[in-house]
Short mmCIF file of C-alpha atoms and ligand atoms in Angstrom, two decimals:
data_model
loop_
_atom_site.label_atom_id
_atom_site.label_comp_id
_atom_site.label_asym_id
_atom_site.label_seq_id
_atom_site.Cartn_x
_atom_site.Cartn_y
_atom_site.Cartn_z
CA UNK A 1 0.00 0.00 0.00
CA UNK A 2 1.37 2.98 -0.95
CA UNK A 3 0.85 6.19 1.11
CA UNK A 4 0.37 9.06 -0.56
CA UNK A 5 -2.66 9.45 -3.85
CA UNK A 6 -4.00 11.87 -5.94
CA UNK A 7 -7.41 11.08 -4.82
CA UNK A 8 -8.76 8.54 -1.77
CA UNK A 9 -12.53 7.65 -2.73
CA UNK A 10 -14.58 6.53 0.25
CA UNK A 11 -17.35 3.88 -1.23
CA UNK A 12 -17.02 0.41 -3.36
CA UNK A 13 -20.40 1.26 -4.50
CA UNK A 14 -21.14 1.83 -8.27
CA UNK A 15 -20.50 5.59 -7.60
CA UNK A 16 -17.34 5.35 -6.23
CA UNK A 17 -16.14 2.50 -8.35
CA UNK A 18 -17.81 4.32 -11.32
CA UNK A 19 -14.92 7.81 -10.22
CA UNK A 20 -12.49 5.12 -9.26
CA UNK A 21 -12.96 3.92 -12.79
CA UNK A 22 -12.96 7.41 -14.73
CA UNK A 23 -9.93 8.94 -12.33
CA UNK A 24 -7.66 6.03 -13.32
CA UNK A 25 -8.80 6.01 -16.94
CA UNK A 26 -7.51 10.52 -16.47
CA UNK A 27 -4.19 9.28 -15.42
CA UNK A 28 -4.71 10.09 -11.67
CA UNK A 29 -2.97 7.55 -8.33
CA UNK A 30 -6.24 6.59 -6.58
CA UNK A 31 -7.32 4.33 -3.88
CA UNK A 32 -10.51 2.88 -3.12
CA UNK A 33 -11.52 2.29 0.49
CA UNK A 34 -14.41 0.23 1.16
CA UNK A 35 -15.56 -0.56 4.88
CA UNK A 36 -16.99 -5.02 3.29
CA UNK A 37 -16.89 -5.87 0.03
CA UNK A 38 -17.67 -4.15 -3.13
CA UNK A 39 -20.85 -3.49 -3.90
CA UNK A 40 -22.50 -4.25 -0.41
CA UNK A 41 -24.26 -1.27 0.10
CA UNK A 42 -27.84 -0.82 -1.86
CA UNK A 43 -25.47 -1.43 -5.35
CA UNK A 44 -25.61 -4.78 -3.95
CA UNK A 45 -29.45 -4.96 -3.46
CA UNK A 46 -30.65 -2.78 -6.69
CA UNK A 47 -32.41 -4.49 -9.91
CA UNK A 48 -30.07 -2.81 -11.95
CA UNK A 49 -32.99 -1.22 -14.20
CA UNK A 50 -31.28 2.37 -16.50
CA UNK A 51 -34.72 3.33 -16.89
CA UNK A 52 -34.22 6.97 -17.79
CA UNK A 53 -37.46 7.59 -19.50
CA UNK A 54 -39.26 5.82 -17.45
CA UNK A 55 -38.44 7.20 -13.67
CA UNK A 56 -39.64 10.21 -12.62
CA UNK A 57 -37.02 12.60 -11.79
CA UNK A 58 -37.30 15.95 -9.43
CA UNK A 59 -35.39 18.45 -11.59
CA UNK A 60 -35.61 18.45 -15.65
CA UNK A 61 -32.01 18.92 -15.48
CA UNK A 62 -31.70 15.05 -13.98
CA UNK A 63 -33.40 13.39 -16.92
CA UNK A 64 -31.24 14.73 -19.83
CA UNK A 65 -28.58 13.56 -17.14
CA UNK A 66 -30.27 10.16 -16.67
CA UNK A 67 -30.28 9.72 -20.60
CA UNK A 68 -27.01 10.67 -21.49
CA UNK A 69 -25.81 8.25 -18.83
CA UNK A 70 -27.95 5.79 -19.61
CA UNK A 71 -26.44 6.21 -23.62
CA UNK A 72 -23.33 5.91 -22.10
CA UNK A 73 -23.28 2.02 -20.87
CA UNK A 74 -23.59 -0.10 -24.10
CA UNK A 75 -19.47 1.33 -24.81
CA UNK A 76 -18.28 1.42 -20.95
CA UNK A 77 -19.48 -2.20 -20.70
CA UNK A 78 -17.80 -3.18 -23.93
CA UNK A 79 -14.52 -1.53 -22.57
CA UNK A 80 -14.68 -3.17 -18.53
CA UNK A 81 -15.55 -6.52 -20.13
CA UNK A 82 -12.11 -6.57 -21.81
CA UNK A 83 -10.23 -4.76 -19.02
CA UNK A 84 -11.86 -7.06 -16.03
CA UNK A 85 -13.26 -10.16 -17.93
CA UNK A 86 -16.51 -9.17 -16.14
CA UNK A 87 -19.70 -9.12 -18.09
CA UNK A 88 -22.29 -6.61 -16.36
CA UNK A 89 -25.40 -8.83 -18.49
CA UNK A 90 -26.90 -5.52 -20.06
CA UNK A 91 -30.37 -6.26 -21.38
CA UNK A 92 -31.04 -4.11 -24.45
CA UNK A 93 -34.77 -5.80 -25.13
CA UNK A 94 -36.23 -2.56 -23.78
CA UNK A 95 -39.49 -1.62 -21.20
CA UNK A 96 -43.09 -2.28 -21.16
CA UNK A 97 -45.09 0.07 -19.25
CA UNK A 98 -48.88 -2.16 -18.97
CA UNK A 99 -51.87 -0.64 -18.47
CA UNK A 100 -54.13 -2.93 -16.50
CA UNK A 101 -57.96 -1.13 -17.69
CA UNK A 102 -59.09 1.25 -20.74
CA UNK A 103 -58.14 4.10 -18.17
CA UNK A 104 -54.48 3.46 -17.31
CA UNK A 105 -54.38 2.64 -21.25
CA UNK A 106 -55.78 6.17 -22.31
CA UNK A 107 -53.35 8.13 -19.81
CA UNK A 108 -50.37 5.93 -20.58
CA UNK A 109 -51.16 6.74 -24.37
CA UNK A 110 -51.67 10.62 -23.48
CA UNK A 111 -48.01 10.59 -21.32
CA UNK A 112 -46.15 9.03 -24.39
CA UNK A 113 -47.59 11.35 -26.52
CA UNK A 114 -46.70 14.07 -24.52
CA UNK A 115 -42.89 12.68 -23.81
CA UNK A 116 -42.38 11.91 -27.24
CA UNK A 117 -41.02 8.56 -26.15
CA UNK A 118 -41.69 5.20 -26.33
CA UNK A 119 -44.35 3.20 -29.00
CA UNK A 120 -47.84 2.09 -28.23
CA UNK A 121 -48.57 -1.63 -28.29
CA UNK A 122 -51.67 -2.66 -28.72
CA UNK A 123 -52.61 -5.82 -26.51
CA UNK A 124 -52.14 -8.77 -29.83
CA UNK A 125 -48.89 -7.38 -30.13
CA UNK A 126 -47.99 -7.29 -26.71
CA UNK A 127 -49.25 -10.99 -26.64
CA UNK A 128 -47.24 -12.24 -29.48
CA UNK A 129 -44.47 -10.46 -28.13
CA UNK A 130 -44.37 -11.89 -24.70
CA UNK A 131 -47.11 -14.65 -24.58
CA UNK A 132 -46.76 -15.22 -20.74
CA UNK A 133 -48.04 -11.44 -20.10
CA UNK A 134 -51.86 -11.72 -18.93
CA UNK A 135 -54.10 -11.29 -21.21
CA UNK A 136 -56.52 -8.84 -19.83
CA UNK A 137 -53.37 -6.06 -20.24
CA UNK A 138 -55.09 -3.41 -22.56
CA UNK A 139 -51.70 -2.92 -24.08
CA UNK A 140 -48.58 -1.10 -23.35
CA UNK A 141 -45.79 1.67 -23.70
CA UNK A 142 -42.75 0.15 -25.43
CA UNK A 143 -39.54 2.15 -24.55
CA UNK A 144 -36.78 0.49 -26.53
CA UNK A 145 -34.22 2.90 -25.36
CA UNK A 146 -34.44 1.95 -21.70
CA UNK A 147 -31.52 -0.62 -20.62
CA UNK A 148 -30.77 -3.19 -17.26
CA UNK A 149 -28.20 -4.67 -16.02
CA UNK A 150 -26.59 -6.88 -13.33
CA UNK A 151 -25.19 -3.52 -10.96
CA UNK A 152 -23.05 -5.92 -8.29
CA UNK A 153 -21.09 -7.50 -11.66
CA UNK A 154 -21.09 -3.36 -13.09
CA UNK A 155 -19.52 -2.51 -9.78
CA UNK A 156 -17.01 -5.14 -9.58
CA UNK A 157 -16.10 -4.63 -13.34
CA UNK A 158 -15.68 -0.90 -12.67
CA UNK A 159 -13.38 -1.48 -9.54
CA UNK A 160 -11.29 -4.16 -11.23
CA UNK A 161 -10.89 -1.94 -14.81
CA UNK A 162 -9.72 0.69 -12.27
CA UNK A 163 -7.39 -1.85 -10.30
CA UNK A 164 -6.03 -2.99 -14.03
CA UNK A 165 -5.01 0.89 -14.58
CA UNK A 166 -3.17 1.22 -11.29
CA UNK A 167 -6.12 1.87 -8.74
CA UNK A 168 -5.03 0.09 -5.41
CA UNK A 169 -8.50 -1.03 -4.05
CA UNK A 170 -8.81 -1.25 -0.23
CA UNK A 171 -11.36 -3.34 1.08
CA UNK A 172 -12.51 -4.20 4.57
CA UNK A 173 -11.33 -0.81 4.95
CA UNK A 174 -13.05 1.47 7.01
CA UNK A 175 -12.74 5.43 6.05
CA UNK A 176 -13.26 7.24 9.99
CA UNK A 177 -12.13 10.40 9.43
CA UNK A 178 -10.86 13.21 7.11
CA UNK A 179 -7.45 14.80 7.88
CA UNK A 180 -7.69 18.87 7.09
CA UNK A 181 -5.17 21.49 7.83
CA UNK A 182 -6.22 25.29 7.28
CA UNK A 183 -9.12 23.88 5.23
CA UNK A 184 -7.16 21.91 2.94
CA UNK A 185 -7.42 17.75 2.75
CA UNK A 186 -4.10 16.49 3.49
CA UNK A 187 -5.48 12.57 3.48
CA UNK A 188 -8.05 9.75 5.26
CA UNK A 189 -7.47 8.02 8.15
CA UNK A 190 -8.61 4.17 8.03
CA UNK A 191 -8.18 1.52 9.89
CA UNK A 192 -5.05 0.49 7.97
CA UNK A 193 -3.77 3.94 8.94
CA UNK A 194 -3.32 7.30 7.26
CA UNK A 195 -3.94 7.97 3.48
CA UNK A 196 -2.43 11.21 2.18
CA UNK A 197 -4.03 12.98 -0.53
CA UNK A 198 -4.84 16.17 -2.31
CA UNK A 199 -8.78 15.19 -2.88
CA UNK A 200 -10.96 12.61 -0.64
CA UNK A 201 -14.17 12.01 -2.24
CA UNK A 202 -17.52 10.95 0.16
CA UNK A 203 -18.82 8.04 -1.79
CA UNK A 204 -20.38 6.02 0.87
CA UNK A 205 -24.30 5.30 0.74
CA UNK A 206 -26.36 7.04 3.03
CA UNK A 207 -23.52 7.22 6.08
CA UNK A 208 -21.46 9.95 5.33
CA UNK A 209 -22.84 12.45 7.85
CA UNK A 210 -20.40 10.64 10.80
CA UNK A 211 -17.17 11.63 8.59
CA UNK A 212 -18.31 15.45 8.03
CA UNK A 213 -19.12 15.97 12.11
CA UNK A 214 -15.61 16.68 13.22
CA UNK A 215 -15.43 18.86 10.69
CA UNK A 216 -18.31 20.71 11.43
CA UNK A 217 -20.35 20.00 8.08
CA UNK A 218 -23.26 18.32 7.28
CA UNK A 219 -24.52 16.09 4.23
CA UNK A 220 -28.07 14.81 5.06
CA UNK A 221 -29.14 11.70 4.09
CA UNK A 222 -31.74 9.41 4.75
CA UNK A 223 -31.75 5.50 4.09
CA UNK A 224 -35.26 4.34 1.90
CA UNK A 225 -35.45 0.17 2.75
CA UNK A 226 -36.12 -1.70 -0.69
CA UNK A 227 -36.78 -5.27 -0.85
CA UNK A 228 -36.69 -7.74 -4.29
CA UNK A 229 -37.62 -11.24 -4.60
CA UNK A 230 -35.80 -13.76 -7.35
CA UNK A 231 -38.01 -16.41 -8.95
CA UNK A 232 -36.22 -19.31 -11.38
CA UNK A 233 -38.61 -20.57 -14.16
CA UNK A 234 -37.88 -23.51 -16.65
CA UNK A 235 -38.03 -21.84 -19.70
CA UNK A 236 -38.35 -18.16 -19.89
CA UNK A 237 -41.59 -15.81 -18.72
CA UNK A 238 -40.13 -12.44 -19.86
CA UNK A 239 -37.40 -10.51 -22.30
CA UNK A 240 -38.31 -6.97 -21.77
CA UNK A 241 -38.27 -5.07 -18.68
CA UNK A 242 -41.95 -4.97 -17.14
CA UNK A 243 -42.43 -1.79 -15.62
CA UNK A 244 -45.83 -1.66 -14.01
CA UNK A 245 -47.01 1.14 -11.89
CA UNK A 246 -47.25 -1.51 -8.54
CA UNK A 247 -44.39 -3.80 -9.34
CA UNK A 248 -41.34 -4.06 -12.13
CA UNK A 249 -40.21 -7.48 -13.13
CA UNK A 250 -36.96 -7.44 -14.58
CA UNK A 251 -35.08 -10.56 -16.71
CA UNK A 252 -31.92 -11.63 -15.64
CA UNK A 253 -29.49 -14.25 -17.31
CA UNK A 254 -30.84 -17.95 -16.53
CA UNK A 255 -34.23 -17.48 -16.41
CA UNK A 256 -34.58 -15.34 -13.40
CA UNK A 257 -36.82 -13.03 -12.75
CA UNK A 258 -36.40 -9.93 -10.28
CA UNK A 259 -39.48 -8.53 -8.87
CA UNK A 260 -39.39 -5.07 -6.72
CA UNK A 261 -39.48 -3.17 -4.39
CA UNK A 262 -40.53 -2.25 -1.41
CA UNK A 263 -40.17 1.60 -0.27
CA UNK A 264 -39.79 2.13 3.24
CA UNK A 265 -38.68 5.46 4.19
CA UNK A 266 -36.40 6.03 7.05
CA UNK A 267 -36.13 2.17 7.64
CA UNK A 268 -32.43 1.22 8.47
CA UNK A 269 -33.40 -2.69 9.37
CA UNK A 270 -31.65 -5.50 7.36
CA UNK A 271 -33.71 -8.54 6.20
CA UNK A 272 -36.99 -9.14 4.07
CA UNK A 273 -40.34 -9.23 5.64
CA UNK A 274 -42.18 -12.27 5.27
CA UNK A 275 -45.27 -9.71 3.85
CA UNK A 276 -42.96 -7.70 1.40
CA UNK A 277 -42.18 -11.13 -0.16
CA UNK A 278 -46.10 -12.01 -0.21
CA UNK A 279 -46.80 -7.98 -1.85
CA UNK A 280 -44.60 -8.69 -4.31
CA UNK A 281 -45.02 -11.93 -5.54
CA UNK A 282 -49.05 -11.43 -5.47
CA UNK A 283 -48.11 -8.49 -7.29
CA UNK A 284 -45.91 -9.89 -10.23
CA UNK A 285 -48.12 -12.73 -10.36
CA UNK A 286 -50.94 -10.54 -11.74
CA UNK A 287 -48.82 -9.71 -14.56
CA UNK A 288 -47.66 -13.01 -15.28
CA UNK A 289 -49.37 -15.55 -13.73
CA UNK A 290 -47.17 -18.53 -14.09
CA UNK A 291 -45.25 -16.60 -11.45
CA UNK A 292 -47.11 -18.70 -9.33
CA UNK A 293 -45.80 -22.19 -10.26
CA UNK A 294 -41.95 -20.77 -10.60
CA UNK A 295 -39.05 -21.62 -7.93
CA UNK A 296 -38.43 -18.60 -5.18
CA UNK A 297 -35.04 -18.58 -5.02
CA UNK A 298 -34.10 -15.41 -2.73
CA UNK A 299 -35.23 -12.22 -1.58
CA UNK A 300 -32.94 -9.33 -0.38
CA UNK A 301 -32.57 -5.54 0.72
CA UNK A 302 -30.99 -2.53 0.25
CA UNK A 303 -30.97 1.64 1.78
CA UNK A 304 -31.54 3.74 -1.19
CA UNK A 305 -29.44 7.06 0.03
CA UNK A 306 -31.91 9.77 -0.45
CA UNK A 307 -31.48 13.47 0.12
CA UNK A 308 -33.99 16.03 1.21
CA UNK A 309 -35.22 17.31 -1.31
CA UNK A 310 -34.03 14.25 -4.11
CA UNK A 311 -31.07 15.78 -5.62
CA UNK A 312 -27.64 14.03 -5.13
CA UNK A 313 -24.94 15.79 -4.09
CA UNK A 314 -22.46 16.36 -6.58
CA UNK A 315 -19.85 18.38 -6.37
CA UNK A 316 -16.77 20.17 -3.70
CA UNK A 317 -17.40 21.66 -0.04
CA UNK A 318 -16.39 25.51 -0.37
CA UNK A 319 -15.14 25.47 3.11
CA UNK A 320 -12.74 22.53 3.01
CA UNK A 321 -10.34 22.38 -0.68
CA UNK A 322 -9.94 19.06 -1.81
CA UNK A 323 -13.25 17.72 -0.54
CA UNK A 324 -15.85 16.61 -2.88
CA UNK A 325 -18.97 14.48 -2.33
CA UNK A 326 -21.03 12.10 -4.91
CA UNK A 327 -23.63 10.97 -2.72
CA UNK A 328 -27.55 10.76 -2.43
CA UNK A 329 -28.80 8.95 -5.82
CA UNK A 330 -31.37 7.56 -4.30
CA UNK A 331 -33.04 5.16 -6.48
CA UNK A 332 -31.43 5.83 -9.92
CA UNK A 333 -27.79 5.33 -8.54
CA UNK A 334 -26.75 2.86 -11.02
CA UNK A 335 -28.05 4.61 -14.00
CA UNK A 336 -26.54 7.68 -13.30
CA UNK A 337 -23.45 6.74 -12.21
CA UNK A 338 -21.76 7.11 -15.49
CA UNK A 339 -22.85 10.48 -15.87
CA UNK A 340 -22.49 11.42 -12.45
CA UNK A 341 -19.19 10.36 -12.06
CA UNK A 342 -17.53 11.77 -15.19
CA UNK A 343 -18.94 15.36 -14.16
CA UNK A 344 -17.48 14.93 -10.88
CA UNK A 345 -13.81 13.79 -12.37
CA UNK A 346 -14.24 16.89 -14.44
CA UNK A 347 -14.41 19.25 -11.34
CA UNK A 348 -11.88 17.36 -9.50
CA UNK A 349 -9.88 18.41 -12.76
CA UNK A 350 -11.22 22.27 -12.55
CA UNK A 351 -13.29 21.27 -15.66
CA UNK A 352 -16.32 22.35 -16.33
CA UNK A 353 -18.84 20.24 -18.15
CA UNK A 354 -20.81 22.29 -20.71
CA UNK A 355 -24.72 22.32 -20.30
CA UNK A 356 -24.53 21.05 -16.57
CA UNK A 357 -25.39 23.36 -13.80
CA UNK A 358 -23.85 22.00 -10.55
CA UNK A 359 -25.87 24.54 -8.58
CA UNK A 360 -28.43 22.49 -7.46
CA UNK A 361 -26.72 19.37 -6.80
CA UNK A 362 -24.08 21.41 -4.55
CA UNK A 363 -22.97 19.68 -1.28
CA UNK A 364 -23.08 22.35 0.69
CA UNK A 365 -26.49 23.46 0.05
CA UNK A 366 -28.18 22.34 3.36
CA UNK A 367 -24.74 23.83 5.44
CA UNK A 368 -26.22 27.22 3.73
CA UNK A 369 -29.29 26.83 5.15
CA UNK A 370 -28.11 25.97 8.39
CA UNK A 371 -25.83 28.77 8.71
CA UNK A 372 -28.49 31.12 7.73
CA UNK A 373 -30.95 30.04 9.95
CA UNK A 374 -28.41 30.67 12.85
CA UNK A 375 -27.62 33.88 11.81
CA UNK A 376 -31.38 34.70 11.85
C1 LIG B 401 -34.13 -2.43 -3.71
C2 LIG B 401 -33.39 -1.40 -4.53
C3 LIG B 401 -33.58 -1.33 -5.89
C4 LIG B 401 -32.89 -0.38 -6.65
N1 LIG B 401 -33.01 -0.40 -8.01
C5 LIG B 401 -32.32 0.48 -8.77
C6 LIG B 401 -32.39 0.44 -10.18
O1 LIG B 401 -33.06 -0.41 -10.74
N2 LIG B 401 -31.68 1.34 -10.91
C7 LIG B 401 -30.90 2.29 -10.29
O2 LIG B 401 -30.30 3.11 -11.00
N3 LIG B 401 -30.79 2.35 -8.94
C8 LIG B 401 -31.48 1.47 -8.17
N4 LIG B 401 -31.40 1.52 -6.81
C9 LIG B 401 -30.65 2.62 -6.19
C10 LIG B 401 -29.15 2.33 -6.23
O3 LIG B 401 -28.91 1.07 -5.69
C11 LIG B 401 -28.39 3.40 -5.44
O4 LIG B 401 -28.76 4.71 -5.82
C12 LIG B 401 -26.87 3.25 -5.68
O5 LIG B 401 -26.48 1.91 -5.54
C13 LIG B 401 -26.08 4.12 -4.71
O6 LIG B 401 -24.72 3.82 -4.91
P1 LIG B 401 -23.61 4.38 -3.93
O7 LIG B 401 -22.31 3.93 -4.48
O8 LIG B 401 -23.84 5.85 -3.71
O9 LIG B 401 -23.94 3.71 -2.53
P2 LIG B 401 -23.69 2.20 -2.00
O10 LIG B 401 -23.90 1.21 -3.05
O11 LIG B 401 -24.51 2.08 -0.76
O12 LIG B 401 -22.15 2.17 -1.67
C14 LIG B 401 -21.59 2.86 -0.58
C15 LIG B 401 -20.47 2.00 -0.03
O13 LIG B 401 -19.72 2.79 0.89
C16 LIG B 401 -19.28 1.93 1.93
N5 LIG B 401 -18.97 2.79 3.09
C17 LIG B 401 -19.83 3.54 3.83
N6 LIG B 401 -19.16 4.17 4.79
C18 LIG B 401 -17.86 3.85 4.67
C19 LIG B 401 -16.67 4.18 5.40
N7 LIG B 401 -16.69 5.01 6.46
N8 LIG B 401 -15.48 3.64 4.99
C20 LIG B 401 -15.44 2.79 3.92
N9 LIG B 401 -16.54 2.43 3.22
C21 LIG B 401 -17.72 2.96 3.58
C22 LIG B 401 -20.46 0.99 2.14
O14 LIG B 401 -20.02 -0.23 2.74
C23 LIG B 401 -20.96 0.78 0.71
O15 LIG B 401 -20.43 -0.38 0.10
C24 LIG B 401 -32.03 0.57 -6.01
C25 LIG B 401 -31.82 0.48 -4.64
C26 LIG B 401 -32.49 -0.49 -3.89
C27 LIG B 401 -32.23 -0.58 -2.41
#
């Protein structure tokens, strides 16, 4: 291990492997420190879905975000396959948004319209198309664009592409605090002892706020529980995404079939409820019913990090030079992670990225508020 790096990123998630991944690629020393293994925070536990067009997102600046990121993957994955000899399984058989009555048909047809995205199916097509769909659906949104993939394999891909371009990659590694001198980083502390660095980078999930304390900062963030259940079938039920408005079922290599997720704000318990599992699978059995008669395999969790008001946080602290934060994705983490992490390399570099405002997404945005509200 060597001691002293360009930049220290705190998180084997897909964010921080994502920066790990584009800071290598720039030329810069890095290290990765990751308290477990890689990927298992909610990168771990998500269904891997880069459903752009599909999510709704809180600013309009996030969506031309989400689909430039979500452009981005068919290449990256291309490129860690032959640096890592991982495949990340990307699914490029596109989304079905059902509608279950003439109703949720009529305002699904009116929102596609209105997007100008996606292709109305009408329900023979969507039969011949996937013939284990129900066939009371009164058709469907096609969105051919939208991608999925496998996000723990994406992760690990990322982090060993970096490690192949001279990342070191520090697991069971636990970040516990940031060394600053006159407001500038001068390295992390772990518990393999002290990093030096120029930059340190909060990439961590939803626990960041016990690093920024000492330093008298804050980055809120608050875990949302999801749950998702795995179901084996002998031959396959699905090839495109199902994204219904109560459940999504999502294909995965071997004739798996993810179904999620719960949404339980504030919830920082581990383990599946015995009722999630039941929601779910009652749920994605209405959709296709042979659901029923398939093999549960597993059901997991996950804390999607969300901020306050749904914006990540992307970008440096004013008060302290050298600290950045990429943080707070919430529930499109893995899709935006190629777009959020080459705008953050590009301000670690002093670039700036045309068309993006980093205003909203600043870190410091809720230390503002706080500081104002004192002064008041
Ligand atoms: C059920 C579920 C379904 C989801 N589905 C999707 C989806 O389909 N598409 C999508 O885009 N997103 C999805 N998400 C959201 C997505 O998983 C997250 O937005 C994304 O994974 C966040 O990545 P991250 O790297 O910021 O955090 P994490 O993956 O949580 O990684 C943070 C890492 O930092 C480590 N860490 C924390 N503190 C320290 C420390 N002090 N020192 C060292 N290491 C530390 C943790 O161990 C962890 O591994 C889903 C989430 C859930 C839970």
């Amino acid at each position: 291990m060597s001691s002293r790096y360009d930049a220290v990123i705190i998180g084997g998630g897909v964010i921080g492997c994502f920066l790990a991944y584009q800071l290598t690629k720039r030329g810069k020393k890095v290290a990765l420190v990751e308290q477990g293994e890689l990927a298992s925070g909610a990168s771990g536990a998500a269904a891997g879905m880069l459903a752009a067009d599909c999510e709704h997102f809180e600013h309009p600046e996030l969506k031309s975000m989400a689909r430039l990121s979500r452009d981005a993957f068919p290449s990256v994955i291309r490129e860690l396959r032959q640096l890592s000899g991982i495949d990340a399984g990307l699914n490029e058989r596109g989304f079905l948004v059902p509608a279950r009555d003439a109703q949720e048909a009529e305002e699904l047809h009116a929102g596609m319209l209105a997007d100008c995205s996606g292709e109305w199916w009408r329900p023979e097509k969507l039969q011949t198309a996937e013939p284990a769909l129900c066939k009371a659906l009164h058709g469907a949104v096609y969105r051919a664009e939208e991608t999925q993939l496998l996000p723990a394999r994406l992760t690990e891909a990322l982090a060993y592409s970096a490690q192949s371009k001279g990342a070191e990659l520090l697991l069971q590694t636990k970040a516990a605090e940031i060394r600053e001198i006159n407001g500038s980083v001068q390295g992390v502390m772990t518990s393999r002892g002290l990093l030096e660095c120029e930059q340190a980078v909060l990439a961590g999930g939803w626990q960041m706020d016990q690093l920024l304390q000492p330093l008298g900062l804050t980055l809120p963030l608050e875990p949302v529980k999801g749950e998702i259940v795995e179901v084996h079938s002998e031959s396959p039920l699905l090839t495109s995404t199902l994204y219904a408005r109560n459940v999504y079922i999502v294909p995965k290599p071997g004739n798996k079939l993810w179904l999620g997720a719960t949404s339980y704000s504030g919830d920082r318990s581990s383990g599946v409820r015995a009722d999630s599992v039941y929601k779910l699978l009652s749920a994605g059995s209405e959709y296709i019913p042979e659901i029923r008669s398939s093999q549960f395999i597993r059901a997991w969790s996950g804390h999607r990090p969300k901020t306050p008001d749904g914006l990540p946080y992307l970008g440096g602290f004013s008060g302290i030079h050298g600290l950045y934060a990429a943080a707070g994705h919430y529930r499109n983490g893995v899709l935006m992670s190629a777009v959020s992490s080459s705008i953050l390399a590009n301000v670690m570099e002093g670039i700036a990225t045309p068309g993006v405002n980093l205003e909203p997404f600043s870190p410091d945005r809720y230390q503002r508020q706080r500081e104002g509200e004192m002064v008041l």
